[in-house]
Amino acid sequence: MSGVLEGEYFFNGGNLKEIPRRLVALEEGYDPGTVSRLEGLGVSQGWGCLEVGAGAGSITRWLSRRVGTNGEVLAVDLDTSYLDVSGADNVEIRQLDLRTDSLPDGRFDLVHTRFVLGHIPERVDILDSLVAALRPGGWLLLEELDSFGWGVFDSGLHADVVLACLAPLERQGFAPRFGREMPALMRDRGLVDVSAVAEAPIVAGGSPGLEWLRITFDQMMNHGLAFDVPGNGSYAEWRRLADDPEQLLVGVPIVAARGQRPIS
């Protein structure tokens, strides 16, 4: 694990290549589910929204169109260099570190994150800040990877490689089971109407969700973050499997949890 510090989020432009395609693959694979959940919350004209971990900006742009000229979107990320919000006059961009920088209190009708908190060891403290950023009646929507789907809905080489690759990330502070903890954490912070869904998408090899996994694991290997994959040459075999459109494999299992700040 040379060059990797404990708790360091190393999937950023300062360390690794292919970040743009990794972000686009994430958007292509998981935006439809996110948009459906946002629509279910009733995001509409005039809302104020906070997008945490805005990435390349697809959800920020969707929110911008949805809330219209009377609404606002604050998009924040540790690295905003890939964030494209061209033409969105109701969007403000801030580059900040959730561990040390503050967010506005009581301002937003919606706070949304996707695949953010699981990477940050201080995730529970940050969750407090996200809840505090809601105005009364505002909604918090958290979407996080959860490892439940691998080894349950899938087995063999695919599950073996994915779980092996998650192990060094967990040693760095990543929480592969954080998704299932979120509903209770939201309820404990006073949110109401808390609910959650767990999804384990089964997709064809070469699809964006599996491409996102492949790029992630390739970057880990290139960066020197070692993982123990059972069997000689099995990682190369897994890469071929993950790119084969004839294969059906579990993509990234997600838990999406929502809760509302009480109006009074």
C-alpha positions as protocol buffer text, in pm:
chain_id: "A"
residue {
  index: 1
  type: MET
  ca { x: 0 y: 0 z: 0 }
}
residue {
  index: 2
  type: SER
  ca { x: 289 y: 234 z: -74 }
}
residue {
  index: 3
  type: GLY
  ca { x: 192 y: 595 z: -126 }
}
residue {
  index: 4
  type: VAL
  ca { x: -155 y: 559 z: 28 }
}
residue {
  index: 5
  type: LEU
  ca { x: -227 y: 721 z: 363 }
}
residue {
  index: 6
  type: GLU
  ca { x: -487 y: 589 z: 603 }
}
residue {
  index: 7
  type: GLY
  ca { x: -819 y: 758 z: 537 }
}
residue {
  index: 8
  type: GLU
  ca { x: -697 y: 919 z: 211 }
}
residue {
  index: 9
  type: TYR
  ca { x: -951 y: 940 z: -69 }
}
residue {
  index: 10
  type: PHE
  ca { x: -719 y: 869 z: -359 }
}
residue {
  index: 11
  type: PHE
  ca { x: -969 y: 862 z: -648 }
}
residue {
  index: 12
  type: ASN
  ca { x: -893 y: 1222 z: -735 }
}
residue {
  index: 13
  type: GLY
  ca { x: -725 y: 1413 z: -1011 }
}
residue {
  index: 14
  type: GLY
  ca { x: -404 y: 1461 z: -814 }
}
residue {
  index: 15
  type: ASN
  ca { x: -331 y: 1091 z: -796 }
}
residue {
  index: 16
  type: LEU
  ca { x: -486 y: 878 z: -1067 }
}
residue {
  index: 17
  type: LYS
  ca { x: -573 y: 870 z: -1435 }
}
residue {
  index: 18
  type: GLU
  ca { x: -903 y: 802 z: -1612 }
}
residue {
  index: 19
  type: ILE
  ca { x: -1104 y: 1004 z: -1361 }
}
residue {
  index: 20
  type: PRO
  ca { x: -1332 y: 1158 z: -1625 }
}
residue {
  index: 21
  type: ARG
  ca { x: -1440 y: 822 z: -1768 }
}
residue {
  index: 22
  type: ARG
  ca { x: -1482 y: 680 z: -1418 }
}
residue {
  index: 23
  type: LEU
  ca { x: -1716 y: 965 z: -1330 }
}
residue {
  index: 24
  type: VAL
  ca { x: -1910 y: 934 z: -1657 }
}
residue {
  index: 25
  type: ALA
  ca { x: -1948 y: 557 z: -1612 }
}
residue {
  index: 26
  type: LEU
  ca { x: -2088 y: 621 z: -1265 }
}
residue {
  index: 27
  type: GLU
  ca { x: -2338 y: 867 z: -1406 }
}
residue {
  index: 28
  type: GLU
  ca { x: -2442 y: 644 z: -1695 }
}
residue {
  index: 29
  type: GLY
  ca { x: -2489 y: 344 z: -1468 }
}
residue {
  index: 30
  type: TYR
  ca { x: -2666 y: 500 z: -1171 }
}
residue {
  index: 31
  type: ASP
  ca { x: -2827 y: 830 z: -1271 }
}
residue {
  index: 32
  type: PRO
  ca { x: -3157 y: 667 z: -1375 }
}
residue {
  index: 33
  type: GLY
  ca { x: -3211 y: 529 z: -1024 }
}
residue {
  index: 34
  type: THR
  ca { x: -3106 y: 855 z: -861 }
}
residue {
  index: 35
  type: VAL
  ca { x: -3334 y: 1064 z: -1080 }
}
residue {
  index: 36
  type: SER
  ca { x: -3627 y: 832 z: -1007 }
}
residue {
  index: 37
  type: ARG
  ca { x: -3571 y: 873 z: -633 }
}
residue {
  index: 38
  type: LEU
  ca { x: -3540 y: 1251 z: -662 }
}
residue {
  index: 39
  type: GLU
  ca { x: -3864 y: 1265 z: -859 }
}
residue {
  index: 40
  type: GLY
  ca { x: -4025 y: 1055 z: -586 }
}
residue {
  index: 41
  type: LEU
  ca { x: -3929 y: 1321 z: -331 }
}
residue {
  index: 42
  type: GLY
  ca { x: -4112 y: 1582 z: -537 }
}
residue {
  index: 43
  type: VAL
  ca { x: -3815 y: 1803 z: -627 }
}
residue {
  index: 44
  type: SER
  ca { x: -3973 y: 2093 z: -811 }
}
residue {
  index: 45
  type: GLN
  ca { x: -3963 y: 2462 z: -905 }
}
residue {
  index: 46
  type: GLY
  ca { x: -3818 y: 2690 z: -643 }
}
residue {
  index: 47
  type: TRP
  ca { x: -3642 y: 2427 z: -432 }
}
residue {
  index: 48
  type: GLY
  ca { x: -3302 y: 2488 z: -280 }
}
residue {
  index: 49
  type: CYS
  ca { x: -3076 y: 2185 z: -326 }
}
residue {
  index: 50
  type: LEU
  ca { x: -2735 y: 2080 z: -198 }
}
residue {
  index: 51
  type: GLU
  ca { x: -2552 y: 1824 z: -413 }
}
residue {
  index: 52
  type: VAL
  ca { x: -2262 y: 1678 z: -213 }
}
residue {
  index: 53
  type: GLY
  ca { x: -1991 y: 1509 z: -417 }
}
residue {
  index: 54
  type: ALA
  ca { x: -2109 y: 1656 z: -745 }
}
residue {
  index: 55
  type: GLY
  ca { x: -1853 y: 1471 z: -960 }
}
residue {
  index: 56
  type: ALA
  ca { x: -1892 y: 1554 z: -1329 }
}
residue {
  index: 57
  type: GLY
  ca { x: -2221 y: 1730 z: -1268 }
}
residue {
  index: 58
  type: SER
  ca { x: -2500 y: 1524 z: -1423 }
}
residue {
  index: 59
  type: ILE
  ca { x: -2726 y: 1528 z: -1116 }
}
residue {
  index: 60
  type: THR
  ca { x: -2641 y: 1894 z: -1050 }
}
residue {
  index: 61
  type: ARG
  ca { x: -2753 y: 1979 z: -1404 }
}
residue {
  index: 62
  type: TRP
  ca { x: -3074 y: 1776 z: -1358 }
}
residue {
  index: 63
  type: LEU
  ca { x: -3149 y: 1956 z: -1032 }
}
residue {
  index: 64
  type: SER
  ca { x: -3079 y: 2291 z: -1196 }
}
residue {
  index: 65
  type: ARG
  ca { x: -3336 y: 2226 z: -1466 }
}
residue {
  index: 66
  type: ARG
  ca { x: -3585 y: 2087 z: -1218 }
}
residue {
  index: 67
  type: VAL
  ca { x: -3580 y: 2376 z: -968 }
}
residue {
  index: 68
  type: GLY
  ca { x: -3579 y: 2645 z: -1236 }
}
residue {
  index: 69
  type: THR
  ca { x: -3482 y: 3007 z: -1216 }
}
residue {
  index: 70
  type: ASN
  ca { x: -3653 y: 3053 z: -880 }
}
residue {
  index: 71
  type: GLY
  ca { x: -3454 y: 2768 z: -725 }
}
residue {
  index: 72
  type: GLU
  ca { x: -3090 y: 2721 z: -639 }
}
residue {
  index: 73
  type: VAL
  ca { x: -2836 y: 2439 z: -639 }
}
residue {
  index: 74
  type: LEU
  ca { x: -2515 y: 2439 z: -437 }
}
residue {
  index: 75
  type: ALA
  ca { x: -2274 y: 2179 z: -578 }
}
residue {
  index: 76
  type: VAL
  ca { x: -1978 y: 2085 z: -359 }
}
residue {
  index: 77
  type: ASP
  ca { x: -1688 y: 1847 z: -407 }
}
residue {
  index: 78
  type: LEU
  ca { x: -1334 y: 1788 z: -289 }
}
residue {
  index: 79
  type: ASP
  ca { x: -1224 y: 1837 z: -652 }
}
residue {
  index: 80
  type: THR
  ca { x: -1448 y: 2049 z: -875 }
}
residue {
  index: 81
  type: SER
  ca { x: -1221 y: 2047 z: -1181 }
}
residue {
  index: 82
  type: TYR
  ca { x: -1443 y: 1798 z: -1366 }
}
residue {
  index: 83
  type: LEU
  ca { x: -1773 y: 1959 z: -1266 }
}
residue {
  index: 84
  type: ASP
  ca { x: -1958 y: 2079 z: -1576 }
}
residue {
  index: 85
  type: VAL
  ca { x: -2257 y: 2305 z: -1507 }
}
residue {
  index: 86
  type: SER
  ca { x: -2231 y: 2526 z: -1814 }
}
residue {
  index: 87
  type: GLY
  ca { x: -2547 y: 2723 z: -1878 }
}
residue {
  index: 88
  type: ALA
  ca { x: -2686 y: 2663 z: -1529 }
}
residue {
  index: 89
  type: ASP
  ca { x: -2714 y: 3012 z: -1385 }
}
residue {
  index: 90
  type: ASN
  ca { x: -2884 y: 2891 z: -1067 }
}
residue {
  index: 91
  type: VAL
  ca { x: -2586 y: 2674 z: -962 }
}
residue {
  index: 92
  type: GLU
  ca { x: -2313 y: 2775 z: -719 }
}
residue {
  index: 93
  type: ILE
  ca { x: -1996 y: 2562 z: -704 }
}
residue {
  index: 94
  type: ARG
  ca { x: -1781 y: 2529 z: -396 }
}
residue {
  index: 95
  type: GLN
  ca { x: -1467 y: 2322 z: -357 }
}
residue {
  index: 96
  type: LEU
  ca { x: -1451 y: 2204 z: 1 }
}
residue {
  index: 97
  type: ASP
  ca { x: -1349 y: 1922 z: 231 }
}
residue {
  index: 98
  type: LEU
  ca { x: -1647 y: 1787 z: 422 }
}
residue {
  index: 99
  type: ARG
  ca { x: -1421 y: 1687 z: 710 }
}
residue {
  index: 100
  type: THR
  ca { x: -1305 y: 2041 z: 784 }
}
residue {
  index: 101
  type: ASP
  ca { x: -1524 y: 2290 z: 597 }
}
residue {
  index: 102
  type: SER
  ca { x: -1872 y: 2395 z: 704 }
}
residue {
  index: 103
  type: LEU
  ca { x: -2200 y: 2382 z: 513 }
}
residue {
  index: 104
  type: PRO
  ca { x: -2483 y: 2636 z: 537 }
}
residue {
  index: 105
  type: ASP
  ca { x: -2731 y: 2556 z: 816 }
}
residue {
  index: 106
  type: GLY
  ca { x: -3106 y: 2532 z: 764 }
}
residue {
  index: 107
  type: ARG
  ca { x: -3100 y: 2634 z: 398 }
}
residue {
  index: 108
  type: PHE
  ca { x: -3201 y: 2344 z: 174 }
}
residue {
  index: 109
  type: ASP
  ca { x: -3516 y: 2160 z: 71 }
}
residue {
  index: 110
  type: LEU
  ca { x: -3298 y: 1872 z: -50 }
}
residue {
  index: 111
  type: VAL
  ca { x: -2956 y: 1742 z: 46 }
}
residue {
  index: 112
  type: HIS
  ca { x: -2828 y: 1455 z: -172 }
}
residue {
  index: 113
  type: THR
  ca { x: -2513 y: 1245 z: -178 }
}
residue {
  index: 114
  type: ARG
  ca { x: -2416 y: 940 z: -383 }
}
residue {
  index: 115
  type: PHE
  ca { x: -2116 y: 718 z: -308 }
}
residue {
  index: 116
  type: VAL
  ca { x: -1959 y: 983 z: -84 }
}
residue {
  index: 117
  type: LEU
  ca { x: -1995 y: 910 z: 287 }
}
residue {
  index: 118
  type: GLY
  ca { x: -1878 y: 551 z: 262 }
}
residue {
  index: 119
  type: HIS
  ca { x: -1531 y: 673 z: 162 }
}
residue {
  index: 120
  type: ILE
  ca { x: -1487 y: 912 z: 456 }
}
residue {
  index: 121
  type: PRO
  ca { x: -1402 y: 779 z: 805 }
}
residue {
  index: 122
  type: GLU
  ca { x: -1566 y: 1088 z: 960 }
}
residue {
  index: 123
  type: ARG
  ca { x: -1893 y: 997 z: 788 }
}
residue {
  index: 124
  type: VAL
  ca { x: -2112 y: 1016 z: 1100 }
}
residue {
  index: 125
  type: ASP
  ca { x: -1992 y: 1367 z: 1186 }
}
residue {
  index: 126
  type: ILE
  ca { x: -2053 y: 1472 z: 826 }
}
residue {
  index: 127
  type: LEU
  ca { x: -2402 y: 1324 z: 844 }
}
residue {
  index: 128
  type: ASP
  ca { x: -2473 y: 1564 z: 1131 }
}
residue {
  index: 129
  type: SER
  ca { x: -2373 y: 1854 z: 904 }
}
residue {
  index: 130
  type: LEU
  ca { x: -2595 y: 1729 z: 622 }
}
residue {
  index: 131
  type: VAL
  ca { x: -2895 y: 1706 z: 854 }
}
residue {
  index: 132
  type: ALA
  ca { x: -2824 y: 2053 z: 990 }
}
residue {
  index: 133
  type: ALA
  ca { x: -2818 y: 2190 z: 633 }
}
residue {
  index: 134
  type: LEU
  ca { x: -3187 y: 2098 z: 586 }
}
residue {
  index: 135
  type: ARG
  ca { x: -3458 y: 2354 z: 642 }
}
residue {
  index: 136
  type: PRO
  ca { x: -3773 y: 2231 z: 823 }
}
residue {
  index: 137
  type: GLY
  ca { x: -3954 y: 1996 z: 587 }
}
residue {
  index: 138
  type: GLY
  ca { x: -3641 y: 1937 z: 380 }
}
residue {
  index: 139
  type: TRP
  ca { x: -3538 y: 1592 z: 258 }
}
residue {
  index: 140
  type: LEU
  ca { x: -3208 y: 1408 z: 294 }
}
residue {
  index: 141
  type: LEU
  ca { x: -3136 y: 1141 z: 31 }
}
residue {
  index: 142
  type: LEU
  ca { x: -2827 y: 924 z: 82 }
}
residue {
  index: 143
  type: GLU
  ca { x: -2717 y: 663 z: -174 }
}
residue {
  index: 144
  type: GLU
  ca { x: -2426 y: 439 z: -82 }
}
residue {
  index: 145
  type: LEU
  ca { x: -2264 y: 121 z: -200 }
}
residue {
  index: 146
  type: ASP
  ca { x: -2334 y: -177 z: 23 }
}
residue {
  index: 147
  type: SER
  ca { x: -2163 y: -511 z: -29 }
}
residue {
  index: 148
  type: PHE
  ca { x: -2471 y: -722 z: 47 }
}
residue {
  index: 149
  type: GLY
  ca { x: -2532 y: -817 z: -316 }
}
residue {
  index: 150
  type: TRP
  ca { x: -2196 y: -978 z: -388 }
}
residue {
  index: 151
  type: GLY
  ca { x: -2186 y: -1333 z: -261 }
}
residue {
  index: 152
  type: VAL
  ca { x: -2566 y: -1341 z: -216 }
}
residue {
  index: 153
  type: PHE
  ca { x: -2695 y: -1277 z: -568 }
}
residue {
  index: 154
  type: ASP
  ca { x: -2364 y: -1360 z: -732 }
}
residue {
  index: 155
  type: SER
  ca { x: -2090 y: -1610 z: -659 }
}
residue {
  index: 156
  type: GLY
  ca { x: -1771 y: -1746 z: -806 }
}
residue {
  index: 157
  type: LEU
  ca { x: -1498 y: -1534 z: -961 }
}
residue {
  index: 158
  type: HIS
  ca { x: -1694 y: -1208 z: -982 }
}
residue {
  index: 159
  type: ALA
  ca { x: -1789 y: -1201 z: -616 }
}
residue {
  index: 160
  type: ASP
  ca { x: -1444 y: -1326 z: -508 }
}
residue {
  index: 161
  type: VAL
  ca { x: -1260 y: -1051 z: -695 }
}
residue {
  index: 162
  type: VAL
  ca { x: -1493 y: -769 z: -593 }
}
residue {
  index: 163
  type: LEU
  ca { x: -1486 y: -859 z: -224 }
}
residue {
  index: 164
  type: ALA
  ca { x: -1108 y: -902 z: -238 }
}
residue {
  index: 165
  type: CYS
  ca { x: -1073 y: -557 z: -390 }
}
residue {
  index: 166
  type: LEU
  ca { x: -1295 y: -400 z: -126 }
}
residue {
  index: 167
  type: ALA
  ca { x: -1078 y: -531 z: 157 }
}
residue {
  index: 168
  type: PRO
  ca { x: -786 y: -284 z: 118 }
}
residue {
  index: 169
  type: LEU
  ca { x: -1032 y: 2 z: 72 }
}
residue {
  index: 170
  type: GLU
  ca { x: -1191 y: -97 z: 402 }
}
residue {
  index: 171
  type: ARG
  ca { x: -849 y: -85 z: 567 }
}
residue {
  index: 172
  type: GLN
  ca { x: -820 y: 272 z: 437 }
}
residue {
  index: 173
  type: GLY
  ca { x: -1145 y: 372 z: 606 }
}
residue {
  index: 174
  type: PHE
  ca { x: -1405 y: 279 z: 344 }
}
residue {
  index: 175
  type: ALA
  ca { x: -1725 y: 129 z: 491 }
}
residue {
  index: 176
  type: PRO
  ca { x: -1869 y: -136 z: 254 }
}
residue {
  index: 177
  type: ARG
  ca { x: -2167 y: -198 z: 483 }
}
residue {
  index: 178
  type: PHE
  ca { x: -2251 y: 163 z: 563 }
}
residue {
  index: 179
  type: GLY
  ca { x: -2560 y: 164 z: 343 }
}
residue {
  index: 180
  type: ARG
  ca { x: -2754 y: -64 z: 576 }
}
residue {
  index: 181
  type: GLU
  ca { x: -2667 y: 159 z: 874 }
}
residue {
  index: 182
  type: MET
  ca { x: -2804 y: 480 z: 724 }
}
residue {
  index: 183
  type: PRO
  ca { x: -3176 y: 449 z: 806 }
}
residue {
  index: 184
  type: ALA
  ca { x: -3112 y: 408 z: 1179 }
}
residue {
  index: 185
  type: LEU
  ca { x: -2856 y: 690 z: 1176 }
}
residue {
  index: 186
  type: MET
  ca { x: -3106 y: 921 z: 1007 }
}
residue {
  index: 187
  type: ARG
  ca { x: -3380 y: 833 z: 1253 }
}
residue {
  index: 188
  type: ASP
  ca { x: -3143 y: 884 z: 1547 }
}
residue {
  index: 189
  type: ARG
  ca { x: -3083 y: 1240 z: 1421 }
}
residue {
  index: 190
  type: GLY
  ca { x: -3449 y: 1325 z: 1442 }
}
residue {
  index: 191
  type: LEU
  ca { x: -3551 y: 1278 z: 1080 }
}
residue {
  index: 192
  type: VAL
  ca { x: -3903 y: 1148 z: 1016 }
}
residue {
  index: 193
  type: ASP
  ca { x: -4065 y: 944 z: 738 }
}
residue {
  index: 194
  type: VAL
  ca { x: -3738 y: 751 z: 715 }
}
residue {
  index: 195
  type: SER
  ca { x: -3733 y: 471 z: 460 }
}
residue {
  index: 196
  type: ALA
  ca { x: -3479 y: 289 z: 246 }
}
residue {
  index: 197
  type: VAL
  ca { x: -3450 y: 60 z: -53 }
}
residue {
  index: 198
  type: ALA
  ca { x: -3172 y: -186 z: -132 }
}
residue {
  index: 199
  type: GLU
  ca { x: -3093 y: -270 z: -494 }
}
residue {
  index: 200
  type: ALA
  ca { x: -2852 y: -520 z: -645 }
}
residue {
  index: 201
  type: PRO
  ca { x: -2861 y: -454 z: -1021 }
}
residue {
  index: 202
  type: ILE
  ca { x: -2781 y: -749 z: -1246 }
}
residue {
  index: 203
  type: VAL
  ca { x: -2627 y: -612 z: -1563 }
}
residue {
  index: 204
  type: ALA
  ca { x: -2440 y: -728 z: -1870 }
}
residue {
  index: 205
  type: GLY
  ca { x: -2064 y: -724 z: -1886 }
}
residue {
  index: 206
  type: GLY
  ca { x: -1930 y: -402 z: -2032 }
}
residue {
  index: 207
  type: SER
  ca { x: -2219 y: -197 z: -1893 }
}
residue {
  index: 208
  type: PRO
  ca { x: -2131 y: 135 z: -1726 }
}
residue {
  index: 209
  type: GLY
  ca { x: -2178 y: 5 z: -1372 }
}
residue {
  index: 210
  type: LEU
  ca { x: -1930 y: -277 z: -1425 }
}
residue {
  index: 211
  type: GLU
  ca { x: -1697 y: -44 z: -1615 }
}
residue {
  index: 212
  type: TRP
  ca { x: -1695 y: 184 z: -1310 }
}
residue {
  index: 213
  type: LEU
  ca { x: -1590 y: -110 z: -1094 }
}
residue {
  index: 214
  type: ARG
  ca { x: -1322 y: -217 z: -1340 }
}
residue {
  index: 215
  type: ILE
  ca { x: -1172 y: 133 z: -1364 }
}
residue {
  index: 216
  type: THR
  ca { x: -1181 y: 167 z: -985 }
}
residue {
  index: 217
  type: PHE
  ca { x: -996 y: -161 z: -929 }
}
residue {
  index: 218
  type: ASP
  ca { x: -747 y: -94 z: -1209 }
}
residue {
  index: 219
  type: GLN
  ca { x: -666 y: 241 z: -1049 }
}
residue {
  index: 220
  type: MET
  ca { x: -618 y: 77 z: -712 }
}
residue {
  index: 221
  type: MET
  ca { x: -370 y: -166 z: -865 }
}
residue {
  index: 222
  type: ASN
  ca { x: -186 y: 106 z: -1058 }
}
residue {
  index: 223
  type: HIS
  ca { x: -161 y: 313 z: -742 }
}
residue {
  index: 224
  type: GLY
  ca { x: -3 y: 29 z: -547 }
}
residue {
  index: 225
  type: LEU
  ca { x: -301 y: -54 z: -327 }
}
residue {
  index: 226
  type: ALA
  ca { x: -256 y: -431 z: -318 }
}
residue {
  index: 227
  type: PHE
  ca { x: -539 y: -679 z: -288 }
}
residue {
  index: 228
  type: ASP
  ca { x: -532 y: -1057 z: -264 }
}
residue {
  index: 229
  type: VAL
  ca { x: -730 y: -1218 z: -543 }
}
residue {
  index: 230
  type: PRO
  ca { x: -761 y: -1598 z: -516 }
}
residue {
  index: 231
  type: GLY
  ca { x: -606 y: -1792 z: -801 }
}
residue {
  index: 232
  type: ASN
  ca { x: -324 y: -1716 z: -1043 }
}
residue {
  index: 233
  type: GLY
  ca { x: -425 y: -1474 z: -1314 }
}
residue {
  index: 234
  type: SER
  ca { x: -779 y: -1453 z: -1189 }
}
residue {
  index: 235
  type: TYR
  ca { x: -789 y: -1072 z: -1191 }
}
residue {
  index: 236
  type: ALA
  ca { x: -713 y: -1066 z: -1562 }
}
residue {
  index: 237
  type: GLU
  ca { x: -978 y: -1333 z: -1610 }
}
residue {
  index: 238
  type: TRP
  ca { x: -1226 y: -1123 z: -1411 }
}
residue {
  index: 239
  type: ARG
  ca { x: -1154 y: -819 z: -1630 }
}
residue {
  index: 240
  type: ARG
  ca { x: -1244 y: -1022 z: -1938 }
}
residue {
  index: 241
  type: LEU
  ca { x: -1560 y: -1145 z: -1764 }
}
residue {
  index: 242
  type: ALA
  ca { x: -1662 y: -793 z: -1659 }
}
residue {
  index: 243
  type: ASP
  ca { x: -1626 y: -670 z: -2019 }
}
residue {
  index: 244
  type: ASP
  ca { x: -1811 y: -963 z: -2178 }
}
residue {
  index: 245
  type: PRO
  ca { x: -2165 y: -860 z: -2283 }
}
residue {
  index: 246
  type: GLU
  ca { x: -2271 y: -1225 z: -2270 }
}
residue {
  index: 247
  type: GLN
  ca { x: -2218 y: -1231 z: -1894 }
}
residue {
  index: 248
  type: LEU
  ca { x: -2478 y: -1119 z: -1640 }
}
residue {
  index: 249
  type: LEU
  ca { x: -2318 y: -998 z: -1317 }
}
residue {
  index: 250
  type: VAL
  ca { x: -2415 y: -800 z: -1008 }
}
residue {
  index: 251
  type: GLY
  ca { x: -2318 y: -437 z: -1052 }
}
residue {
  index: 252
  type: VAL
  ca { x: -2289 y: -206 z: -752 }
}
residue {
  index: 253
  type: PRO
  ca { x: -2545 y: -288 z: -480 }
}
residue {
  index: 254
  type: ILE
  ca { x: -2694 y: 33 z: -344 }
}
residue {
  index: 255
  type: VAL
  ca { x: -2888 y: 131 z: -36 }
}
residue {
  index: 256
  type: ALA
  ca { x: -3083 y: 454 z: -82 }
}
residue {
  index: 257
  type: ALA
  ca { x: -3216 y: 603 z: 239 }
}
residue {
  index: 258
  type: ARG
  ca { x: -3439 y: 909 z: 275 }
}
residue {
  index: 259
  type: GLY
  ca { x: -3565 y: 1108 z: 568 }
}
residue {
  index: 260
  type: GLN
  ca { x: -3732 y: 1443 z: 631 }
}
residue {
  index: 261
  type: ARG
  ca { x: -3650 y: 1713 z: 883 }
}
residue {
  index: 262
  type: PRO
  ca { x: -3960 y: 1776 z: 1093 }
}
residue {
  index: 263
  type: ILE
  ca { x: -4150 y: 2092 z: 1010 }
}
residue {
  index: 264
  type: SER
  ca { x: -4190 y: 2178 z: 1377 }
}
